[in-house]
Amino acid sequence: MQFIFAFLVGGTLCLIGQLLIDLTSLTPARILTGFVVAGVVLSAIGLYQPLVELAGAGATVPLSGFGHLMATGVREAVDKDGAIGILTGALTAAAGGISAAVVFSLFAGLLSKPKEK
């Protein structure tokens, strides 16, 4: 059943993104940033964690899940380290994902050949 919920939640998030691309004049960068901020806001008001528990990867893989991860990291770091956790929590919690993105981007750049226009 979790696969169905993951598909439905992840698909709904993708549908929202596609509708924003098709029906608004927002740039893709603004839409991506909006998804991260939406994840932070929904996590801050307590609505994203139940979605994660329901849908698993359907809620954690999209960019809104990245915002949720950062908000959770900040919350835990503030509880542990105090106010300095505001600055360090998001990067500590998301370090694995950010590192993987940098490394895989490096390999993709080294292994691909750009086309001349």
Short mmCIF file of C-alpha atoms in Angstrom, two decimals:
data_model
loop_
_atom_site.label_atom_id
_atom_site.label_comp_id
_atom_site.label_asym_id
_atom_site.label_seq_id
_atom_site.Cartn_x
_atom_site.Cartn_y
_atom_site.Cartn_z
CA MET A 1 0.00 0.00 0.00
CA GLN A 2 2.91 2.34 0.70
CA PHE A 3 3.95 2.11 -2.96
CA ILE A 4 0.54 3.40 -4.01
CA PHE A 5 0.71 6.31 -1.57
CA ALA A 6 4.27 7.10 -2.66
CA PHE A 7 3.16 7.13 -6.30
CA LEU A 8 0.12 9.29 -5.60
CA VAL A 9 1.90 11.84 -3.40
CA GLY A 10 5.00 12.05 -5.61
CA GLY A 11 2.82 12.25 -8.70
CA THR A 12 0.71 15.00 -7.18
CA LEU A 13 3.80 17.04 -6.35
CA CYS A 14 5.03 16.58 -9.93
CA LEU A 15 1.59 17.54 -11.25
CA ILE A 16 1.67 20.75 -9.22
CA GLY A 17 5.11 21.56 -10.62
CA GLN A 18 4.00 20.87 -14.19
CA LEU A 19 0.90 23.03 -13.77
CA LEU A 20 3.07 25.86 -12.44
CA ILE A 21 5.31 25.54 -15.50
CA ASP A 22 2.41 25.41 -17.97
CA LEU A 23 -0.01 27.92 -16.47
CA THR A 24 2.20 30.60 -14.95
CA SER A 25 5.09 32.74 -16.10
CA LEU A 26 7.28 31.55 -13.23
CA THR A 27 10.76 30.45 -14.21
CA PRO A 28 11.84 26.90 -13.38
CA ALA A 29 14.33 28.26 -10.84
CA ARG A 30 11.55 30.08 -8.98
CA ILE A 31 9.36 26.99 -9.02
CA LEU A 32 12.18 24.82 -7.66
CA THR A 33 12.93 27.35 -4.94
CA GLY A 34 9.23 27.56 -4.15
CA PHE A 35 9.06 23.80 -3.64
CA VAL A 36 11.98 23.88 -1.19
CA VAL A 37 10.43 26.79 0.73
CA ALA A 38 7.05 25.05 0.74
CA GLY A 39 8.70 21.97 2.26
CA VAL A 40 10.25 24.11 4.99
CA VAL A 41 6.97 25.89 5.74
CA LEU A 42 4.89 22.70 5.74
CA SER A 43 7.46 21.08 8.01
CA ALA A 44 7.47 24.07 10.36
CA ILE A 45 3.70 23.91 10.84
CA GLY A 46 3.78 20.15 11.27
CA LEU A 47 2.07 19.05 8.07
CA TYR A 48 4.96 17.49 6.15
CA GLN A 49 6.03 14.79 8.63
CA PRO A 50 2.64 12.99 8.46
CA LEU A 51 2.95 13.11 4.66
CA VAL A 52 6.41 11.52 4.91
CA GLU A 53 5.07 8.80 7.20
CA LEU A 54 2.22 8.12 4.76
CA ALA A 55 4.08 8.25 1.45
CA GLY A 56 7.74 7.60 2.30
CA ALA A 57 9.91 8.32 -0.74
CA GLY A 58 6.95 9.90 -2.54
CA ALA A 59 7.31 12.81 -0.11
CA THR A 60 11.04 12.77 0.66
CA VAL A 61 12.51 12.54 -2.85
CA PRO A 62 10.92 15.68 -4.39
CA LEU A 63 12.40 19.10 -3.64
CA SER A 64 9.79 19.77 -0.98
CA GLY A 65 11.30 16.80 0.86
CA PHE A 66 14.68 18.55 0.73
CA GLY A 67 13.08 21.57 2.43
CA HIS A 68 11.57 19.26 5.05
CA LEU A 69 14.99 17.68 5.63
CA MET A 70 16.60 21.09 6.13
CA ALA A 71 13.86 22.24 8.52
CA THR A 72 14.17 19.04 10.54
CA GLY A 73 17.95 19.46 10.71
CA VAL A 74 17.63 23.03 11.95
CA ARG A 75 15.08 22.01 14.57
CA GLU A 76 17.33 19.23 15.89
CA ALA A 77 20.47 21.42 15.83
CA VAL A 78 18.74 24.24 17.73
CA ASP A 79 17.60 21.76 20.38
CA LYS A 80 21.14 20.39 20.67
CA ASP A 81 23.42 23.42 20.08
CA GLY A 82 21.20 26.45 20.68
CA ALA A 83 21.00 29.42 18.33
CA ILE A 84 24.09 28.41 16.34
CA GLY A 85 22.03 25.44 15.12
CA ILE A 86 20.07 27.86 12.94
CA LEU A 87 23.17 28.25 10.78
CA THR A 88 24.53 24.71 10.93
CA GLY A 89 21.50 22.44 11.13
CA ALA A 90 20.30 22.60 7.53
CA LEU A 91 23.69 21.88 6.01
CA THR A 92 24.48 19.11 8.46
CA ALA A 93 21.19 17.33 7.81
CA ALA A 94 21.43 17.66 4.03
CA ALA A 95 25.19 17.11 3.72
CA GLY A 96 24.86 13.61 2.27
CA GLY A 97 22.46 14.70 -0.47
CA ILE A 98 24.44 17.80 -1.32
CA SER A 99 27.70 15.84 -1.44
CA ALA A 100 26.17 13.17 -3.68
CA ALA A 101 24.82 15.84 -6.03
CA VAL A 102 28.23 17.49 -6.32
CA VAL A 103 30.08 14.20 -6.90
CA PHE A 104 27.60 12.85 -9.45
CA SER A 105 27.58 16.19 -11.27
CA LEU A 106 31.36 16.09 -11.45
CA PHE A 107 31.31 12.57 -12.92
CA ALA A 108 28.59 13.53 -15.41
CA GLY A 109 30.64 16.52 -16.51
CA LEU A 110 33.79 14.43 -16.91
CA LEU A 111 32.09 11.60 -18.78
CA SER A 112 29.97 13.61 -21.19
CA LYS A 113 31.01 15.53 -24.25
CA PRO A 114 29.36 18.89 -24.89
CA LYS A 115 27.84 19.47 -28.29
CA GLU A 116 28.88 22.49 -30.28
CA LYS A 117 26.07 24.72 -31.46
#
